[in-house]
Amino acid sequence: MYGVTMTIKIAIAGASGYAGGEILRLLLGHPAYASGELEIGALTAASSAGSTLGELMPHIPQLADRVIEDTTAETLTGHDVVFLGLPHGFSAEIANQLGPEVTVIDCAADFRLQHAEDWEKFYGSAHQGTWPYGIPEMPGHREQLTGSKRVAVPGCFPTGATLALLPAVSEGLIEPDVSIVSITGVSGAGKKASVPLLGSETMGSLKAYNTSGKHRHTPEIAQNLGEVSDVPVNVSFTPVLAPLPRGILTTATAPLKGGVTAETARAAYEKFYANETFVYLLPEGAQPQTQSVVGSNMCHVQVEVDEHSGKLLVTSAIDNLTKGTAGAAVQCMNLAVGFEETAGLPQVGVAP
Amino acid sequence: MYGVTMTIKIAIAGASGYAGGEILRLLLGHPAYASGELEIGALTAASSAGSTLGELMPHIPQLADRVIEDTTAETLTGHDVVFLGLPHGFSAEIANQLGPEVTVIDCAADFRLQHAEDWEKFYGSAHQGTWPYGIPEMPGHREQLTGSKRVAVPGCFPTGATLALLPAVSEGLIEPDVSIVSITGVSGAGKKASVPLLGSETMGSLKAYNTSGKHRHTPEIAQNLGEVSDVPVNVSFTPVLAPLPRGILTTATAPLKGGVTAETARAAYEKFYANETFVYLLPEGAQPQTQSVVGSNMCHVQVEVDEHSGKLLVTSAIDNLTKGTAGAAVQCMNLAVGFEETAGLPQVGVAP
Amino acid sequence: MYGVTMTIKIAIAGASGYAGGEILRLLLGHPAYASGELEIGALTAASSAGSTLGELMPHIPQLADRVIEDTTAETLTGHDVVFLGLPHGFSAEIANQLGPEVTVIDCAADFRLQHAEDWEKFYGSAHQGTWPYGIPEMPGHREQLTGSKRVAVPGCFPTGATLALLPAVSEGLIEPDVSIVSITGVSGAGKKASVPLLGSETMGSLKAYNTSGKHRHTPEIAQNLGEVSDVPVNVSFTPVLAPLPRGILTTATAPLKGGVTAETARAAYEKFYANETFVYLLPEGAQPQTQSVVGSNMCHVQVEVDEHSGKLLVTSAIDNLTKGTAGAAVQCMNLAVGFEETAGLPQVGVAP
Amino acid sequence: MYGVTMTIKIAIAGASGYAGGEILRLLLGHPAYASGELEIGALTAASSAGSTLGELMPHIPQLADRVIEDTTAETLTGHDVVFLGLPHGFSAEIANQLGPEVTVIDCAADFRLQHAEDWEKFYGSAHQGTWPYGIPEMPGHREQLTGSKRVAVPGCFPTGATLALLPAVSEGLIEPDVSIVSITGVSGAGKKASVPLLGSETMGSLKAYNTSGKHRHTPEIAQNLGEVSDVPVNVSFTPVLAPLPRGILTTATAPLKGGVTAETARAAYEKFYANETFVYLLPEGAQPQTQSVVGSNMCHVQVEVDEHSGKLLVTSAIDNLTKGTAGAAVQCMNLAVGFEETAGLPQVGVAP
């Protein structure tokens, strides 16, 4: 049915984290899992090795008895597809040990950036290379990802910001100087014990962090927008932590180019995303809300002209764990191994 | 594959409410929808008639252009299955106009109670009758629901409480005197404008309501437990509103019968639910959490003996909109029309 | 003790709303209430008239038996100070009937704007005039407010944005082109029944609204910044609704003027707010969080230079109901009637 | 003004925790602090020693420059009052080194229990003794606490449960067999890094924990109720973690004694709490909500007869950090050192 005839065996490294759990959720709902074309093999982690999945992920009762193995090249060997949900650095270390015949879908940052100097500046280590970058909606990327044995899954903020701004930059609606504020749910920070991420500290509070270009997703956003621009795009990026488990709302403003109107802006967005299943341009007057995309692989977008200030305003909503990470990973896997691109990826959010 | 050869056409009355929206979410993910065996026909509502679904339910972009019709017997005519997500009273009024050949799945209370005096006492109007009651996990109910043209979908609290207590009552683990506290997310109260349900009033707050047997789900719980008991079961029921969108955590205590131990209690639960896909008895020592069942049709259960107080403690977690309402409705539809019982019903929660 | 020798009798119009309730909370903790110098007289409302305060505001047990009266000039007569927590339009109508000897503290928008054309454009009715504007921290305002018989309490967003940007504009740190994103808790929308403000709709969701200069606080922000600027300040303003009861986090970016460094920017902020009790410039590296100011009259501020993008980033946190409304109202009352400016106003937030 | 003529110097051990922070918040708003009768001396902690308070508690800007010292008998010496907000065990160790002239207010459990066997069973170490127990509303306790040099501040759950049930047990309204479910905000678990307490894990979820009599507050509740009963009171206690920062809602049911009616039950509660400032019996028909008591020292209570089940239902709401810990500590300090019992303790909650 999808042009594959054998069973694809999948391993997930970092299965105890939020990205790993979400990849599992999506795979278990994938039609190829139901049909037996897709099989879930090794689940690995670091400190959780030896635990059962049931202890770590009670929301996945089907695999409760699975024992988590150590994350090593050995435990990952013998799989057709390996998802990596590991800290950067360690991710590249593991990836570099996997054979060229294995499809590696890396959710870490190691292979996202094209310029070694960006990597070194923001990550402080040696650049490991650049892989096909997993936003199929970016011009040319779907083609690169189709059949690829290596995929760099994008960061959650870059996904929300890129899908918001791509048509504006590509179609010349704005000056190349964007101010982005992205408000995120707390699962984006991962599943590691930390006082500032406690429920007590995050419920009932809002806080910006890694401001003033310190966030490592800043160069990734600039790189993506730069791909569709003749000139470098100046990016001011401010992430804000908000009291919800999942979701990123991105607001982006930039100076309008002369002659751009609400109509031309909207028309440019409609045309740009006309064939994209996972980008939904909301009707005029409606604003994206993160609730609408919880658990789905959708990005909801709205574009407006603010005549008062002479700015274009674009807003987008994604689930940071789905379209922002695990959904993108599965979407890329679909392209890489020959499944239908949209297979197993919910288009309806779990709202309210 | 499911023993049906024609397309089943479905209508949803009350499509603008939370139950209606959740039924739509599940149907759009149902394999029979993908295969064309299931078609979504009329979507109706009261005050929202004339709006598009996109205006009311931005999380369902696929059907954004569908126009909501008035809820009348006429608009619902011509469908094989009609889901009713209407206020009680109005639900019976509409149901009574639908032909006997139509499969009617009623999410309201009208046809749940067996005793007219219970209905009259708690609802203050004339009893309209009793339909097969939609908890397939109750003894004998799966059989009644299979092929049935009429289904009374249970209330959300009764589902959580019944699945928690059924083995305890049925297997004689407890004296027939249970104290139930059920803590619910706010979507259980529906999508109607009301000051006490505002975000400002519900976030950051906990509050019991309809206490002391005033909640209309009280007789429904007693009725369900009574079905597996030789004697009437005395039910104290206290619902509490908590600051989360979805989820019900039920805690139930009752005096232990002599000789019951942690081991015999656990064994009774294991045996009772051995073949039930949607009930997951957690490993010893783990407690159900509502997060684990968000968006899924699962009920997670734990049973413990409190030797300190001589009580059995049972806890359960469901999503009030899924297993608590729309998931149960689809599960019953599957039984009623001949699909596989579990089709289209997620077993993995959207966690975190 | 505060230079007053008689009891000041206070009325609150709109006592059933969130602003009214918060004014009551602050007055009951005011040292002049404890000493008998301040007395709480009429509490009025519209549809709630006839109810007791206990029914509407269970968090204020001391005044539970007080009966809410109708909001009319008559019920408000005979008080030394009248707080107005009413919808705009009605607020001016009532205000215009109160004698010149009464101190009127208006929490509505009617008398905030200086230019009739701004009022007419954003509110669509005839401008009623301009009163001393209640941000004592703005240059010259403390002097205007001292002893004033009329005070226009600022909007919640303008308070957060103005306190964030005032030194930047006044001290020439930025070009006059600011992009402001303000993320607010849901109590900012008031206590009126509405589906989009239900707990189910707001918990777990983020959503921008009244975007692209449509929010009525936009001209108020521009007016405030214009007061300390030689040239008009271009304001892009995007409000976002977030799932918390109280709090506004404001992020503001603007192009840096040449020669401005992190040090000069910080020094300018330190100097500007050196004597302000209610503005707290956080230590370098710390970001404001709304939790820290819940229930307090504080505004926490941070200023940073984003060298990556050439922008100044300023962030601020306030409680929209305290410094954003009722705290400002009481602070202005203190100035107006001769109490110590800080009396009765908490400086410590209710965290976590 | 309060019968003290010298300045009372206060130390807080464990100042970096939630209890310590809340004690500071209350002391800074205490009239004796404003008048100079109360002075804040050493602030100590364990791993945070050497940090400034500003780094740890940004909500307390007035003391931002204070440096946290090590928690030792030496750093605590020279103070008139020492609050201990330490882990049990360590708390007794420090307490035992403080002189008899020092007023020690212990927020840990070490000196709460009267029976060594209870201590050993639930805490697994040697019992250190019993101090006057800090619920002044319990018969005889106010007298014990007045002028006492040692105070054991009660646990948060026991406070909510005891104030709910005291009149019922004392006045013989119920059989001595109570089922208590207490739903708590996450700050009750303290400020320690832990995966299950992350925002991602706690927002959007409900979960029972330390069930079946395993929670250490169980014997404390039984002890308190036993003080006003001729016979031991059987206690089933189920704590539930809910997604809010502060607040405990307690629901308690017990079999009614013969002849008890709604009227006699209510009358008993009214009489029992007639002179208590911090217990508010809500009007008939109203249910306590935790929002109403956030940041206040109040306990809101409702009592109802459930004729359906033959049970008494009592519900109570407190803020676990205020009346549940720090407020009780300050209330007891007031009694111990001769301030007015209610001084510095808010009676109005920070709602919404």
Coordinates of C-alpha atoms in Angstrom, one line a residue, chain A residues 207-208, chain C residues 249 266 269-270 273 279-290 292-293 299-304 315-317, chain D residues 54-55 57-61 64:
Chain A
K207 CA 9.1 34.2 32.0
A208 CA 11.4 35.0 29.1
Chain C
L249 CA 4.8 39.7 30.9
R266 CA 21.5 49.4 32.4
Y269 CA 17.5 52.3 33.8
E270 CA 19.1 52.3 37.2
Y273 CA 14.1 54.2 38.6
V279 CA 9.8 49.3 40.1
Y280 CA 12.5 46.7 40.6
L281 CA 15.3 46.4 38.1
L282 CA 16.4 42.8 38.4
P283 CA 20.0 41.9 38.7
E284 CA 21.8 41.3 35.5
G285 CA 21.0 37.9 34.0
A286 CA 17.7 37.5 35.8
Q287 CA 14.4 37.8 33.9
P288 CA 11.2 39.0 35.3
Q289 CA 8.6 36.3 36.1
T290 CA 5.0 37.1 36.7
S292 CA 7.1 37.1 41.6
V293 CA 4.6 40.0 41.4
C299 CA 6.8 46.0 38.3
H300 CA 9.9 43.9 37.8
V301 CA 12.1 45.0 34.8
Q302 CA 15.1 43.8 32.9
V303 CA 16.9 45.6 30.1
E304 CA 19.4 43.9 27.8
T315 CA 11.0 42.8 29.7
S316 CA 8.6 43.6 32.5
A317 CA 6.3 41.7 34.8
Chain D
G54 CA 17.5 37.9 45.5
E55 CA 18.8 35.0 43.4
M57 CA 13.4 34.6 45.9
P58 CA 13.0 37.3 43.3
H59 CA 9.5 38.0 44.8
I60 CA 11.1 39.6 47.9
P61 CA 13.1 42.6 46.5
A64 CA 17.5 40.9 47.7

